[in-house]
């Protein structure tokens, strides 16, 4: 209920109290005892203000109009409150739906980022190691990273490069051994080429 509704309610209750008490005072003053009730003048007064069921009737129309006004104001306030609650409920539902959509999109972006940053590089490393285990020297993996995965890629590239050098040296050594006019390599020269 708004401030105006509270003021209206206070005015109506004051009117009801003032009106009822006013007529009650008239009746109480006119009827101090049973003998005065039997007096004909007082009987006319009683008929004027009191219904056969004992209710004060003279002020009923004014009071009923005010009570109806109060009821109408209360119903409109109640309707407004219900509409406000429904609006708030709809906003809450919309906010919840938007939050869920944002959460799903955020999780998809996070998943894509994790796959891009970790799974793909690890997959490339695994593929290179698989080739190495089969005796195939894979090409070097391009690397821009400066984290642990980047260090692993750098070490794998070094290993691949050193294995290529060793393979080339072995191939060269094998050619020299097979060629009859070749000179025998001194052991020191062998180790120099191996670790160069």
mmCIF file of C-alpha atoms in Angstrom:
data_model
loop_
_atom_site.group_PDB
_atom_site.id
_atom_site.type_symbol
_atom_site.label_atom_id
_atom_site.label_comp_id
_atom_site.label_asym_id
_atom_site.label_seq_id
_atom_site.Cartn_x
_atom_site.Cartn_y
_atom_site.Cartn_z
ATOM 1 C CA UNK A 1 0.000 0.000 0.000
ATOM 2 C CA UNK A 2 1.231 3.458 -0.869
ATOM 3 C CA UNK A 3 1.334 6.534 1.346
ATOM 4 C CA UNK A 4 -1.942 7.818 -0.151
ATOM 5 C CA UNK A 5 -3.667 4.509 0.603
ATOM 6 C CA UNK A 6 -2.550 4.667 4.222
ATOM 7 C CA UNK A 7 -3.843 8.236 4.554
ATOM 8 C CA UNK A 8 -7.177 7.255 2.968
ATOM 9 C CA UNK A 9 -7.449 4.313 5.346
ATOM 10 C CA UNK A 10 -6.785 6.569 8.353
ATOM 11 C CA UNK A 11 -9.450 9.068 7.214
ATOM 12 C CA UNK A 12 -12.033 6.340 6.669
ATOM 13 C CA UNK A 13 -11.415 4.747 10.059
ATOM 14 C CA UNK A 14 -11.578 8.148 11.729
ATOM 15 C CA UNK A 15 -14.871 8.859 9.951
ATOM 16 C CA UNK A 16 -16.274 5.488 11.004
ATOM 17 C CA UNK A 17 -15.215 5.957 14.617
ATOM 18 C CA UNK A 18 -16.458 9.552 14.787
ATOM 19 C CA UNK A 19 -19.781 8.702 13.145
ATOM 20 C CA UNK A 20 -20.452 5.606 15.210
ATOM 21 C CA UNK A 21 -19.424 7.166 18.480
ATOM 22 C CA UNK A 22 -21.431 10.295 17.732
ATOM 23 C CA UNK A 23 -24.653 8.308 17.361
ATOM 24 C CA UNK A 24 -23.785 6.018 20.210
ATOM 25 C CA UNK A 25 -23.314 9.070 22.430
ATOM 26 C CA UNK A 26 -26.710 10.434 21.368
ATOM 27 C CA UNK A 27 -28.337 7.109 22.192
ATOM 28 C CA UNK A 28 -26.509 6.682 25.482
ATOM 29 C CA UNK A 29 -27.425 10.212 26.527
ATOM 30 C CA UNK A 30 -31.077 9.697 25.526
ATOM 31 C CA UNK A 31 -31.303 6.301 27.194
ATOM 32 C CA UNK A 32 -29.645 6.520 30.606
ATOM 33 C CA UNK A 33 -31.962 3.816 31.981
ATOM 34 C CA UNK A 34 -34.765 1.419 31.024
ATOM 35 C CA UNK A 35 -37.524 3.894 31.831
ATOM 36 C CA UNK A 36 -36.162 6.351 29.312
ATOM 37 C CA UNK A 37 -36.196 3.523 26.743
ATOM 38 C CA UNK A 38 -39.907 3.147 27.260
ATOM 39 C CA UNK A 39 -40.513 6.882 26.732
ATOM 40 C CA UNK A 40 -42.246 7.466 23.340
ATOM 41 C CA UNK A 41 -39.952 10.333 22.337
ATOM 42 C CA UNK A 42 -36.935 8.107 22.838
ATOM 43 C CA UNK A 43 -38.577 5.272 20.871
ATOM 44 C CA UNK A 44 -38.749 7.583 17.842
ATOM 45 C CA UNK A 45 -35.075 8.409 18.373
ATOM 46 C CA UNK A 46 -34.259 4.719 18.575
ATOM 47 C CA UNK A 47 -36.198 4.000 15.353
ATOM 48 C CA UNK A 48 -34.297 6.817 13.655
ATOM 49 C CA UNK A 49 -30.824 5.541 14.579
ATOM 50 C CA UNK A 50 -31.145 1.818 15.362
ATOM 51 C CA UNK A 51 -32.361 -1.004 13.107
ATOM 52 C CA UNK A 52 -34.606 -3.776 14.476
ATOM 53 C CA UNK A 53 -31.503 -5.956 14.717
ATOM 54 C CA UNK A 54 -29.791 -3.359 16.939
ATOM 55 C CA UNK A 55 -27.379 -1.846 14.386
ATOM 56 C CA UNK A 56 -26.868 1.907 14.080
ATOM 57 C CA UNK A 57 -28.340 2.623 10.623
ATOM 58 C CA UNK A 58 -28.210 6.358 10.011
ATOM 59 C CA UNK A 59 -24.545 6.482 9.130
ATOM 60 C CA UNK A 60 -24.407 3.229 7.152
ATOM 61 C CA UNK A 61 -24.518 4.814 3.659
ATOM 62 C CA UNK A 62 -21.603 7.161 4.335
ATOM 63 C CA UNK A 63 -19.611 4.408 5.953
ATOM 64 C CA UNK A 64 -20.390 1.906 3.185
ATOM 65 C CA UNK A 65 -19.258 4.367 0.520
ATOM 66 C CA UNK A 66 -16.006 4.920 2.387
ATOM 67 C CA UNK A 67 -15.521 1.204 3.002
ATOM 68 C CA UNK A 68 -16.161 0.499 -0.697
ATOM 69 C CA UNK A 69 -13.616 3.183 -1.592
ATOM 70 C CA UNK A 70 -11.149 1.612 0.806
ATOM 71 C CA UNK A 71 -11.833 -1.831 -0.677
ATOM 72 C CA UNK A 72 -11.352 -0.497 -4.221
ATOM 73 C CA UNK A 73 -8.093 1.181 -3.217
ATOM 74 C CA UNK A 74 -6.955 -2.009 -1.512
ATOM 75 C CA UNK A 75 -7.832 -4.121 -4.565
ATOM 76 C CA UNK A 76 -5.996 -1.759 -6.917
ATOM 77 C CA UNK A 77 -2.985 -1.768 -4.586
ATOM 78 C CA UNK A 78 -3.116 -5.552 -4.448
ATOM 79 C CA UNK A 79 -3.350 -5.770 -8.235
ATOM 80 C CA UNK A 80 -0.415 -3.389 -8.568
ATOM 81 C CA UNK A 81 1.605 -5.442 -6.068
ATOM 82 C CA UNK A 82 0.813 -8.666 -7.945
ATOM 83 C CA UNK A 83 1.803 -7.084 -11.263
ATOM 84 C CA UNK A 84 5.021 -5.801 -9.705
ATOM 85 C CA UNK A 85 5.822 -9.278 -8.374
ATOM 86 C CA UNK A 86 5.072 -10.856 -11.761
ATOM 87 C CA UNK A 87 7.312 -8.295 -13.475
ATOM 88 C CA UNK A 88 10.100 -8.995 -10.981
ATOM 89 C CA UNK A 89 9.601 -12.736 -11.492
ATOM 90 C CA UNK A 90 9.848 -12.340 -15.279
ATOM 91 C CA UNK A 91 12.991 -10.214 -14.918
ATOM 92 C CA UNK A 92 14.504 -12.856 -12.656
ATOM 93 C CA UNK A 93 13.703 -15.589 -15.207
ATOM 94 C CA UNK A 94 15.213 -13.522 -18.023
ATOM 95 C CA UNK A 95 18.313 -12.779 -15.952
ATOM 96 C CA UNK A 96 18.674 -16.467 -15.127
ATOM 97 C CA UNK A 97 18.333 -17.471 -18.798
ATOM 98 C CA UNK A 98 20.883 -14.846 -19.871
ATOM 99 C CA UNK A 99 23.250 -15.957 -17.093
ATOM 100 C CA UNK A 100 23.004 -19.591 -18.211
ATOM 101 C CA UNK A 101 23.671 -18.597 -21.840
ATOM 102 C CA UNK A 102 26.684 -16.502 -20.785
ATOM 103 C CA UNK A 103 27.946 -19.381 -18.630
ATOM 104 C CA UNK A 104 27.630 -21.845 -21.528
ATOM 105 C CA UNK A 105 29.403 -19.472 -23.938
ATOM 106 C CA UNK A 106 32.153 -18.803 -21.388
ATOM 107 C CA UNK A 107 32.688 -22.518 -20.845
ATOM 108 C CA UNK A 108 32.863 -23.095 -24.616
ATOM 109 C CA UNK A 109 35.444 -20.314 -24.989
ATOM 110 C CA UNK A 110 37.435 -21.684 -22.046
ATOM 111 C CA UNK A 111 37.316 -25.200 -23.503
ATOM 112 C CA UNK A 112 38.501 -23.944 -26.907
ATOM 113 C CA UNK A 113 41.316 -21.997 -25.241
ATOM 114 C CA UNK A 114 42.455 -25.024 -23.234
ATOM 115 C CA UNK A 115 42.381 -27.217 -26.333
ATOM 116 C CA UNK A 116 44.317 -24.649 -28.358
ATOM 117 C CA UNK A 117 46.925 -23.949 -25.673
ATOM 118 C CA UNK A 118 47.503 -27.450 -24.311
ATOM 119 C CA UNK A 119 45.942 -30.301 -26.240
ATOM 120 C CA UNK A 120 47.126 -29.379 -29.762
ATOM 121 C CA UNK A 121 50.788 -28.796 -28.768
ATOM 122 C CA UNK A 122 50.849 -31.999 -26.713
ATOM 123 C CA UNK A 123 49.313 -33.839 -29.668
ATOM 124 C CA UNK A 124 52.100 -32.519 -31.958
ATOM 125 C CA UNK A 125 54.727 -33.636 -29.424
ATOM 126 C CA UNK A 126 53.128 -37.082 -29.206
ATOM 127 C CA UNK A 127 53.068 -37.386 -33.008
ATOM 128 C CA UNK A 128 56.781 -36.491 -33.207
ATOM 129 C CA UNK A 129 57.627 -39.003 -30.471
ATOM 130 C CA UNK A 130 55.595 -41.676 -32.279
ATOM 131 C CA UNK A 131 57.620 -41.036 -35.460
ATOM 132 C CA UNK A 132 60.871 -41.157 -33.481
ATOM 133 C CA UNK A 133 59.879 -44.482 -31.944
ATOM 134 C CA UNK A 134 59.395 -45.856 -35.475
ATOM 135 C CA UNK A 135 62.849 -44.609 -36.527
ATOM 136 C CA UNK A 136 61.548 -41.707 -38.592
ATOM 137 C CA UNK A 137 63.106 -38.339 -37.918
ATOM 138 C CA UNK A 138 60.223 -35.840 -37.827
ATOM 139 C CA UNK A 139 60.577 -32.219 -38.879
ATOM 140 C CA UNK A 140 61.115 -29.643 -36.149
ATOM 141 C CA UNK A 141 57.962 -28.350 -34.488
ATOM 142 C CA UNK A 142 57.456 -24.601 -34.723
ATOM 143 C CA UNK A 143 57.399 -23.074 -31.273
ATOM 144 C CA UNK A 144 56.490 -19.610 -30.010
ATOM 145 C CA UNK A 145 55.760 -20.589 -26.422
ATOM 146 C CA UNK A 146 57.883 -19.784 -23.388
ATOM 147 C CA UNK A 147 56.242 -22.127 -20.895
ATOM 148 C CA UNK A 148 56.902 -25.763 -19.954
ATOM 149 C CA UNK A 149 55.310 -27.085 -23.133
ATOM 150 C CA UNK A 150 57.534 -24.726 -25.135
ATOM 151 C CA UNK A 151 60.594 -26.067 -23.296
ATOM 152 C CA UNK A 152 59.562 -29.639 -24.092
ATOM 153 C CA UNK A 153 59.142 -28.722 -27.777
ATOM 154 C CA UNK A 154 62.586 -27.056 -27.794
ATOM 155 C CA UNK A 155 64.218 -30.132 -26.224
ATOM 156 C CA UNK A 156 62.422 -32.419 -28.692
ATOM 157 C CA UNK A 157 63.630 -30.238 -31.576
ATOM 158 C CA UNK A 158 67.204 -30.419 -30.188
ATOM 159 C CA UNK A 159 66.913 -34.198 -29.894
ATOM 160 C CA UNK A 160 65.647 -34.459 -33.474
ATOM 161 C CA UNK A 161 68.418 -32.168 -34.762
ATOM 162 C CA UNK A 162 71.112 -34.133 -32.900
ATOM 163 C CA UNK A 163 69.705 -37.427 -34.158
ATOM 164 C CA UNK A 164 69.771 -36.064 -37.728
ATOM 165 C CA UNK A 165 73.412 -35.019 -37.266
ATOM 166 C CA UNK A 166 74.252 -38.446 -35.853
ATOM 167 C CA UNK A 167 72.446 -40.159 -38.716
ATOM 168 C CA UNK A 168 74.251 -37.999 -41.291
ATOM 169 C CA UNK A 169 77.577 -38.688 -39.583
ATOM 170 C CA UNK A 170 76.864 -42.410 -39.533
ATOM 171 C CA UNK A 171 75.922 -42.293 -43.191
ATOM 172 C CA UNK A 172 79.121 -40.415 -44.024
ATOM 173 C CA UNK A 173 81.173 -42.810 -41.930
ATOM 174 C CA UNK A 174 79.548 -45.757 -43.623
ATOM 175 C CA UNK A 175 80.411 -44.344 -47.051
ATOM 176 C CA UNK A 176 84.043 -43.856 -46.083
ATOM 177 C CA UNK A 177 84.346 -47.373 -44.746
ATOM 178 C CA UNK A 178 82.784 -48.852 -47.867
ATOM 179 C CA UNK A 179 84.927 -46.792 -50.255
ATOM 180 C CA UNK A 180 88.272 -48.635 -50.790
ATOM 181 C CA UNK A 181 90.341 -45.504 -51.422
ATOM 182 C CA UNK A 182 89.279 -43.832 -48.206
ATOM 183 C CA UNK A 183 91.580 -43.253 -45.341
ATOM 184 C CA UNK A 184 90.795 -44.669 -42.014
ATOM 185 C CA UNK A 185 89.583 -42.087 -39.616
ATOM 186 C CA UNK A 186 91.529 -41.632 -36.486
ATOM 187 C CA UNK A 187 89.536 -42.237 -33.300
ATOM 188 C CA UNK A 188 89.929 -38.611 -32.236
ATOM 189 C CA UNK A 189 88.499 -37.410 -35.504
ATOM 190 C CA UNK A 190 85.590 -39.812 -35.088
ATOM 191 C CA UNK A 191 84.692 -38.330 -31.717
ATOM 192 C CA UNK A 192 85.162 -34.769 -32.970
ATOM 193 C CA UNK A 193 82.631 -35.343 -35.727
ATOM 194 C CA UNK A 194 80.288 -37.202 -33.407
ATOM 195 C CA UNK A 195 80.077 -34.394 -30.861
ATOM 196 C CA UNK A 196 80.434 -31.431 -33.197
#
